Coordinates of C-alpha atoms and ligand atoms in Angstrom, one line a residue:
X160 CA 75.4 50.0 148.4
X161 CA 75.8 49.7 144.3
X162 CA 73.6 46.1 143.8
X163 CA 75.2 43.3 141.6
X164 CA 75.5 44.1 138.0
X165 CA 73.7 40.8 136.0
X166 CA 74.6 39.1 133.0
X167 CA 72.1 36.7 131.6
X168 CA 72.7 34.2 128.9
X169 CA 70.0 31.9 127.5
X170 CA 65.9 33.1 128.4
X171 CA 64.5 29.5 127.8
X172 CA 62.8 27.9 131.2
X173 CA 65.6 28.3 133.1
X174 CA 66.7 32.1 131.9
X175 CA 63.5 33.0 132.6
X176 CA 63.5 31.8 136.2
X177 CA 66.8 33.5 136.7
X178 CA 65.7 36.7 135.7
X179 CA 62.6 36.5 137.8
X180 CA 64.8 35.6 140.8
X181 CA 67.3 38.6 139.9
X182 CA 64.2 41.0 139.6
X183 CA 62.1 39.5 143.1
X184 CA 65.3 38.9 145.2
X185 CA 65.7 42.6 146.5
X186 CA 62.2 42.5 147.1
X187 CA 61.6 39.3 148.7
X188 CA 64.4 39.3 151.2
X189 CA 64.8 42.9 151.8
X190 CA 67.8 42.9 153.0
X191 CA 70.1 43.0 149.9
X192 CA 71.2 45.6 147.6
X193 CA 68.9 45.4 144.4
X194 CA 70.9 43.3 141.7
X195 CA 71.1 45.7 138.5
X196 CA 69.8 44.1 135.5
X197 CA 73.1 44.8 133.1
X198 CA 72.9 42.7 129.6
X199 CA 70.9 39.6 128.5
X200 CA 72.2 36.9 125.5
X201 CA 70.5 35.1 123.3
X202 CA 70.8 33.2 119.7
X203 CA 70.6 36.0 117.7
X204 CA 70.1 40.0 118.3
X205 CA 66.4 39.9 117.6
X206 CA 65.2 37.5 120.1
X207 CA 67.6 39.0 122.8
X208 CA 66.4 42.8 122.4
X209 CA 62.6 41.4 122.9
X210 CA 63.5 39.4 125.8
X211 CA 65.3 41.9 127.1
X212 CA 62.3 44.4 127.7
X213 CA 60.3 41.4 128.5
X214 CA 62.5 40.7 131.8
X215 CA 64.4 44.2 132.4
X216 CA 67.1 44.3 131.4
X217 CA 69.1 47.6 129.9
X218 CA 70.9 46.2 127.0
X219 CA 71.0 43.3 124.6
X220 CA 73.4 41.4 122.8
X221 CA 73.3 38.1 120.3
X222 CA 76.7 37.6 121.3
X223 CA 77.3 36.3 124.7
X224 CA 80.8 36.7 124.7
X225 CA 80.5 40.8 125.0
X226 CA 79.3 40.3 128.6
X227 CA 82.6 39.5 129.3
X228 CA 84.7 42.6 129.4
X229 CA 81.7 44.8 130.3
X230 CA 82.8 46.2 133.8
X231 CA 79.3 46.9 134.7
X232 CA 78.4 43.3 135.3
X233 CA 79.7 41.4 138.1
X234 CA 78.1 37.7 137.9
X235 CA 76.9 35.6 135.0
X236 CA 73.8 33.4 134.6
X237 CA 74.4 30.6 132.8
X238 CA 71.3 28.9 131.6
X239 CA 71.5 27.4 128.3
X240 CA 71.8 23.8 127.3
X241 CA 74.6 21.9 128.7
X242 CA 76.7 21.4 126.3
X243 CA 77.3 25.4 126.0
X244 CA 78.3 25.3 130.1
X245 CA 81.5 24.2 130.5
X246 CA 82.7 27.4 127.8
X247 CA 80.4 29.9 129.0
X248 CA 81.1 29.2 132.7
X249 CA 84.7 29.1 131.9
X250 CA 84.8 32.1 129.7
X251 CA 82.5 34.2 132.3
X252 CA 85.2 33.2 135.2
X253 CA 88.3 33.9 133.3
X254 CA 87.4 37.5 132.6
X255 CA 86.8 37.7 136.8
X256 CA 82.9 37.5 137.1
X257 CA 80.9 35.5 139.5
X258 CA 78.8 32.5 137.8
X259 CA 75.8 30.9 138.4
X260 CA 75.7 27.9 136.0
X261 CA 72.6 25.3 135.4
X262 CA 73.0 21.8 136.0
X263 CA 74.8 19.6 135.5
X264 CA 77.9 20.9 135.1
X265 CA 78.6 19.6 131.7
X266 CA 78.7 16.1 129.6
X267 CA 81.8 15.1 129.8
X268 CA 83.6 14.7 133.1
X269 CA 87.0 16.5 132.4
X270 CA 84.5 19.6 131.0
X271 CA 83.7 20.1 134.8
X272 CA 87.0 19.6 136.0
X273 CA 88.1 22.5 133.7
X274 CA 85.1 24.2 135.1
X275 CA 85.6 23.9 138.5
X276 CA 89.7 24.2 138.2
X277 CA 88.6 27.9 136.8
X278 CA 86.6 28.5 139.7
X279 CA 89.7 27.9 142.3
X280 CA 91.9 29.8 139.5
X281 CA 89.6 33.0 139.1
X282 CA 88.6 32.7 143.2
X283 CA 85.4 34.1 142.3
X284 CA 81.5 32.7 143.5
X285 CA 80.9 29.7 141.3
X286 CA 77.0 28.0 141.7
X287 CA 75.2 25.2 140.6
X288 CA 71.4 25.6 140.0
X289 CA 69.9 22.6 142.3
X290 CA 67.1 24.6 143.3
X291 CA 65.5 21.7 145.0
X292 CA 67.7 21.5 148.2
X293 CA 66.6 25.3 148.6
X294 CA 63.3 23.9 149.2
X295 CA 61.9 25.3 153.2
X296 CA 60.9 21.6 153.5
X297 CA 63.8 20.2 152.4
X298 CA 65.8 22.3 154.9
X299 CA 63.6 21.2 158.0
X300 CA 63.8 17.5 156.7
X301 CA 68.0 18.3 157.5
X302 CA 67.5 19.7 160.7
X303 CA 65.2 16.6 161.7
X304 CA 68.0 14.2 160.3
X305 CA 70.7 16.5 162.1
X306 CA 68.7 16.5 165.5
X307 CA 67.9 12.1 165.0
X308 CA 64.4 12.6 165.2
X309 CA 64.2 9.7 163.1
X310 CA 67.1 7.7 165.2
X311 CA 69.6 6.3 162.7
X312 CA 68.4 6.9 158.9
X313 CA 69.0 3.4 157.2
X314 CA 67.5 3.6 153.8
X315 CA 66.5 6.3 151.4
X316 CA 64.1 5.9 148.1
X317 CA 64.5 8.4 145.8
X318 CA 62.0 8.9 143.0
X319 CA 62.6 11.2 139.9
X320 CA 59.4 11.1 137.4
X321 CA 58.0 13.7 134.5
X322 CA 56.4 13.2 131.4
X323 CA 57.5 15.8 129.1
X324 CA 59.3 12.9 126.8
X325 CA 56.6 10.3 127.3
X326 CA 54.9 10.6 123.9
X327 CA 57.2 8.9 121.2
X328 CA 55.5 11.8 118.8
X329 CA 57.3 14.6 120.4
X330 CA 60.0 15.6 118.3
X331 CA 63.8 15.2 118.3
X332 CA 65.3 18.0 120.7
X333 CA 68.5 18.6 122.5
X334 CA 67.8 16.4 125.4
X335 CA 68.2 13.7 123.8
X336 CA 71.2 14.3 121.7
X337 CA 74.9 12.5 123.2
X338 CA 76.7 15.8 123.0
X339 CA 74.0 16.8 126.0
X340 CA 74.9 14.3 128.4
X341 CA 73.5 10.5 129.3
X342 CA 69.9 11.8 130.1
X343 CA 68.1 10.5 132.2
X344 CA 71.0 10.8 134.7
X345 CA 72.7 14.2 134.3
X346 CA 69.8 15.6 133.0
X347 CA 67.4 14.8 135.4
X348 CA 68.3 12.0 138.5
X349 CA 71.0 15.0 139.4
X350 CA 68.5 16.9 141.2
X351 CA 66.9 13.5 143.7
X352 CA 71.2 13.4 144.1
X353 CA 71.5 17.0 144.9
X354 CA 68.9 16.5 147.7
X355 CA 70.6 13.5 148.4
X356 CA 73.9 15.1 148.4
X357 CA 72.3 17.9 150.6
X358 CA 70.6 15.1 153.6
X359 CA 73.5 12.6 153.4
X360 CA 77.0 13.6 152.0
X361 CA 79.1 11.7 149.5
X362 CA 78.3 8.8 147.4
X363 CA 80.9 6.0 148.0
X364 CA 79.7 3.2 144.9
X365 CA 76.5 2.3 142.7
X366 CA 75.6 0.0 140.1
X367 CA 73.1 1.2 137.7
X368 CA 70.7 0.4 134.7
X369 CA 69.3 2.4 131.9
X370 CA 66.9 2.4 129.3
X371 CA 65.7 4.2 125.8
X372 CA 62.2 3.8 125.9
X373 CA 61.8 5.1 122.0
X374 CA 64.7 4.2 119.7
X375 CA 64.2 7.2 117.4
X376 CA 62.1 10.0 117.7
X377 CA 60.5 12.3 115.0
X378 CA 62.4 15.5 113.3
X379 CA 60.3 19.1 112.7
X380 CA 61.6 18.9 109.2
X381 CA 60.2 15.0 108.9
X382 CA 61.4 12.0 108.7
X383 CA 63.5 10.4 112.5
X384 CA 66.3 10.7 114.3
X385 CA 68.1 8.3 116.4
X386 CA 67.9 8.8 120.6
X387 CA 71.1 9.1 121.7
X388 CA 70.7 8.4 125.6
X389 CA 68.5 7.1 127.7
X390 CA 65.0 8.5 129.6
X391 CA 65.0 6.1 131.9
X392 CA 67.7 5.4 134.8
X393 CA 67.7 3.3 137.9
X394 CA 70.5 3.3 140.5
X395 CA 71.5 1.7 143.6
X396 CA 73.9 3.5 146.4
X397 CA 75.8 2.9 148.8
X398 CA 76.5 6.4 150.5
X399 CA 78.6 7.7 152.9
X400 CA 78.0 6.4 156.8
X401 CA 76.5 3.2 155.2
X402 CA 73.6 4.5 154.4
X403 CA 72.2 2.3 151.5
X404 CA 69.8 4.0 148.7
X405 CA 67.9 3.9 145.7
X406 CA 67.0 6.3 142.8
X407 CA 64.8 5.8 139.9
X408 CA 64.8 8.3 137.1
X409 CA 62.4 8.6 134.4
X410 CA 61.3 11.5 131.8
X411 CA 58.6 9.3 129.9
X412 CA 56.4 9.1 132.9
X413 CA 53.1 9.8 131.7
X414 CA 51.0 11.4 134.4
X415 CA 53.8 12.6 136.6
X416 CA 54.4 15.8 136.0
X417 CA 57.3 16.7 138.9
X418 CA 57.4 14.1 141.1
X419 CA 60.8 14.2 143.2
X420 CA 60.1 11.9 146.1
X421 CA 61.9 11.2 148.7
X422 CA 61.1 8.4 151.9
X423 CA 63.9 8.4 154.3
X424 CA 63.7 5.1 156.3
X425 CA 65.3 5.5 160.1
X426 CA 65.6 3.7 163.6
X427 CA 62.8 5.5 165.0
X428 CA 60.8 6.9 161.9
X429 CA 60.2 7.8 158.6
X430 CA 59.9 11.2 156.5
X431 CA 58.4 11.7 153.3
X432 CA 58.4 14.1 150.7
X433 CA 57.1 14.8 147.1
X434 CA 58.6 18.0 145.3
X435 CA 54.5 17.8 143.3
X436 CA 53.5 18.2 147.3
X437 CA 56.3 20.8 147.9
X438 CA 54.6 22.3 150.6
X439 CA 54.2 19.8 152.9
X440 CA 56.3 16.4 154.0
X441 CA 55.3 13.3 156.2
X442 CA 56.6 12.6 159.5
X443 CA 56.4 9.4 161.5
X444 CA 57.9 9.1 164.6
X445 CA 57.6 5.5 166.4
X446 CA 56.8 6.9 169.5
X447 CA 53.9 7.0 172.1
X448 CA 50.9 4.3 172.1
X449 CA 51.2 2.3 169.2
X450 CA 47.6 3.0 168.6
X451 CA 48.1 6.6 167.7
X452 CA 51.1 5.6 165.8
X453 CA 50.9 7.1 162.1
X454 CA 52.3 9.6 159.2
X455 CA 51.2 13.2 160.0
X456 CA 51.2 16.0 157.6
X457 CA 52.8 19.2 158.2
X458 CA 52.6 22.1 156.1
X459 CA 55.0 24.6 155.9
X460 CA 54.9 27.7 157.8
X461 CA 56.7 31.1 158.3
X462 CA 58.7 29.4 161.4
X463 CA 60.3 27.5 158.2
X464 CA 63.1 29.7 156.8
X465 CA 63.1 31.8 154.6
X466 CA 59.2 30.9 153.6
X467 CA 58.5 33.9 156.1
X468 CA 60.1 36.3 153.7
X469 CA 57.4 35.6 150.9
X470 CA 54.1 35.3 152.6
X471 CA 53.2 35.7 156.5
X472 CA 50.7 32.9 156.9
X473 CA 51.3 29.6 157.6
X474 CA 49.5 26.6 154.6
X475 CA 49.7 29.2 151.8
X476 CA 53.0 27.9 150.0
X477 CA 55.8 28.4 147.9
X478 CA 56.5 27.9 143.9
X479 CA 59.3 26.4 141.9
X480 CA 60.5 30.1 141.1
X481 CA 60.3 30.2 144.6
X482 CA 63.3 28.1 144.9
X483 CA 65.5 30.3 142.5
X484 CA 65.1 33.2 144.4
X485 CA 65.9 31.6 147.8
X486 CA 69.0 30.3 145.5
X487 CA 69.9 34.0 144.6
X488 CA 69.9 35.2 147.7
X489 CA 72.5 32.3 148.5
X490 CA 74.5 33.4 146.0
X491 CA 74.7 36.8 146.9
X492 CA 75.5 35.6 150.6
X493 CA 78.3 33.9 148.9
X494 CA 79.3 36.7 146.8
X495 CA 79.5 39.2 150.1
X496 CA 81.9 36.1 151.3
X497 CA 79.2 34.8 153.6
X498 CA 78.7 31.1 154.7
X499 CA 75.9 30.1 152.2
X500 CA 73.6 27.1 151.6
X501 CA 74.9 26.0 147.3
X502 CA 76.3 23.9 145.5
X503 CA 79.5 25.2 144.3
X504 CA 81.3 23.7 141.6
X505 CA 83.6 21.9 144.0
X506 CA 80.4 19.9 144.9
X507 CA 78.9 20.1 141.9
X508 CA 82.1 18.0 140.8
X509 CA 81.6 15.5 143.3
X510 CA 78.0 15.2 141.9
X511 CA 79.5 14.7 138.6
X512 CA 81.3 12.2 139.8
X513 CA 78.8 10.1 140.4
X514 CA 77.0 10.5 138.0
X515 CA 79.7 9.5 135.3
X516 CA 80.5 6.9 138.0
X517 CA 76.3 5.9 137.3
X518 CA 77.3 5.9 133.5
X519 CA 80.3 4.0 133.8
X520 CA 78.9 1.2 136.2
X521 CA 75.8 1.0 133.6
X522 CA 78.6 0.3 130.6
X523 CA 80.5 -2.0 132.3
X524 CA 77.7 -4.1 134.3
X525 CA 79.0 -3.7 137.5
X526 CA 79.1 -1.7 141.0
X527 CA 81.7 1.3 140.5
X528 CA 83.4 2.8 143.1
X529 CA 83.3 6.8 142.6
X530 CA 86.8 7.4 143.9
X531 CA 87.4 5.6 140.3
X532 CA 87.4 9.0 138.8
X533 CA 90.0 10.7 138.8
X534 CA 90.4 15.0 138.2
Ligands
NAD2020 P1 65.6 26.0 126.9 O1 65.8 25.3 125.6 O2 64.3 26.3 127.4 O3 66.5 27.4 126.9 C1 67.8 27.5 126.5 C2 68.0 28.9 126.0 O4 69.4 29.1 125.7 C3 67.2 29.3 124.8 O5 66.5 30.5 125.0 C4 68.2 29.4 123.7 O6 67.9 30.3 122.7 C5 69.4 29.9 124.5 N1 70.7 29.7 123.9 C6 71.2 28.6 123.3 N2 72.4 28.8 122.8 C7 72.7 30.0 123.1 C8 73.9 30.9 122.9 N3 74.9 30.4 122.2 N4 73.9 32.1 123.3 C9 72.8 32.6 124.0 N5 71.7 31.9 124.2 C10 71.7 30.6 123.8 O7 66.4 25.1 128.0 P2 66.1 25.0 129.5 O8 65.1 24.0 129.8 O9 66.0 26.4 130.1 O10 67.5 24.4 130.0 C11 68.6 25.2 130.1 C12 69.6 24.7 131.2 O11 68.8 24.7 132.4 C13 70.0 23.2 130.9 O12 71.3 23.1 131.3 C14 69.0 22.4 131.8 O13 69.6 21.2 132.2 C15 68.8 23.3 133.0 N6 67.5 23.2 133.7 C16 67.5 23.3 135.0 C17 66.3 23.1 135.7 C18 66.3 23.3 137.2 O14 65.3 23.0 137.9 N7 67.4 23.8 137.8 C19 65.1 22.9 135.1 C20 65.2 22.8 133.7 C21 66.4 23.0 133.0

């Protein structure tokens, strides 16, 4: 069986993961055809020639656009900053490949209805990278939610905190530009909602508050340029079966370097998780003598799927990258018309949705109802 032909644009953080998980998913899962590593697109022809060695693949372009009408590739990693999404993604659909696009989809909320109107148009695999609901733990923590080991759940706390734009002297970079998206939210709360969106369903309203920690920040070249979103977000929910909730967002954080924490509050119990703990959650189940009564810790273990496809004992743990590949190989399910475990951008637009409905409630001072927005 001839293995997926691979087109990569962008080798930052992200384009680095995606090529590792290209390269490792063959490997890891075994039971896939091994993707072939076609063309890889960056800036300028240079940089994308070096990279290219670097990560394997057999040609190199500075022009993303000639991975379109080269028959050899099949799908399309997207993985550059936002605002380049909605084109790219669009672009890579319309000439008929399969696209795996970072989050969020893009800044402005009609960008990702064009992007996911493409999608249904071309009827080819479109993906969302929200790695974190590909998480072994995060997939148990379902199937205890499914199975009501926790009775009713009630209440969820949501916690989004990292410090990579904590020092007021780092200097000015896309993250914080308008033409990006509101920050703090699409950048960053949108994976806590993707792990919401993966243990609860829909969000039905919230109200939310933001705030720009530094007005201005410094420029390479000297002198300062004004912030243009926020680093700071907090949100209340209502979401669907009534369940109420509560995310905080914040990328000045000092001291937290990839905290995505989760307490889900039920009937009968409690779970907790930490994606700096990602190996482990906390369950409490009110049952038995009150005495004994407490959180206990379990650590993940081949017996949670697919952790047994990268290491046979039990305590020794998955990585971020981890994630990506787990995500790859759920793409390729999808790809092979399989039931798979993504976000699509059907549901990556009903994350959107919220989070302009976030936006939008912060603006206007008030709860907002997501069904507000329309396609
Ligand atoms: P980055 O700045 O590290 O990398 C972006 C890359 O895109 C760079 O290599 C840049 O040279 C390249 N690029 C820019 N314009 C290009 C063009 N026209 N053609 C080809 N290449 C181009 O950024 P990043 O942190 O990797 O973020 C990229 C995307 O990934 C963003 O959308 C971000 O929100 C998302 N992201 C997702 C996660 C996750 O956990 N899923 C984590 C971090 C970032």
């Amino acid at each position: 069986m001839k293995g997926l032909g691979v087109g990569l644009i962008g080798t930052g953080y992200m384009g680095k993961c995606h090529a590792l998980a290209w390269n490792n998913v063959a490997s890891v899962f075994g039971d896939v055809a091994r993707p072939r590593l076609v063309t890889l697109a960056e800036v300028n022809a240079g940089l994308a020639a070096e990279k290219a060695r670097e990560l394997g693949f057999s040609r190199s372009t500075g022009n993303w656009r000639d991975l379109l009408n080269d028959p050899e590739i099949d799908v399309v990693s997207v993985t550059t900053p936002n605002a380049f999404h909605p084109e790219m993604a669009i672009a890579a659909l319309e000439a008929g490949k399969h696209v795996w696009c970072e989050k969020p989809m893009a800044p402005h909320f009609q960008d990702a209805v064009g992007m996911r109107d493409a999608a249904r148009r071309a009827g080819r695999v479109s993906a969302m990278g929200y790695n974190y609901i590909q998480n072994p733990v995060i997939r148990h923590i379902r199937r205890l939610l499914d199975e009501g080991a926790i009775g009713t759940a009630n209440h969820v706390r949501a916690e989004m905190d990292e410090d990579f734009m904590a020092d007021p002297a780092a200097p000015f970079y896309w993250k914080s530009e308008a033409s990006s998206g509101y920050g703090a939210l699409d950048d960053f709360a949108v994976h806590p909602l993707s792990l919401l969106f993966a243990l609860f369903g829909h969000v039905e309203s919230v109200v939310t508050d933001m705030v720009k920690p530094y007005a201005t920040r410094p420029l390479k070249e000297g002198g300062a340029r004004q912030v243009e979103n926020h680093d700071i977000a907090s949100t209340l929910f209502k979401l669907q079966g009534g369940i109420s909730a509560v995310l905080m967002a914040n990328r000045s954080a000092w001291g937290r370097k990839g905290r995505i924490a989760l307490q889900i509050f039920g009937s009968r119990g409690s779970i907790l998780y930490d994606q700096e703990r990602m190996n482990e959650f906390q369950l409490y189940l009110a049952d038995g003598r009150a005495e004994e009564q407490g959180f206990r810790t379990v650590l993940t273990a081949p017996h949670h799927r697919p952790y047994d496809r990268f290491v046979p004992a039990p305590g020794h743990g998955l990585g971020f990258n981890d994630l990506k590949t787990i995500e790859c190989r759920e793409l390729i399910a999808a790809i092979g018309g399989e039931k798979a475990h993504l976000i699509d951008f059907e549901d990556g637009l009903r994350m959107e949705r919220s989070v302009h409905a976030m936006a939008r409630a912060f603006n206007e001072r008030r709860w907002v109802s997501v069904s507000e927005l329309e396609d």
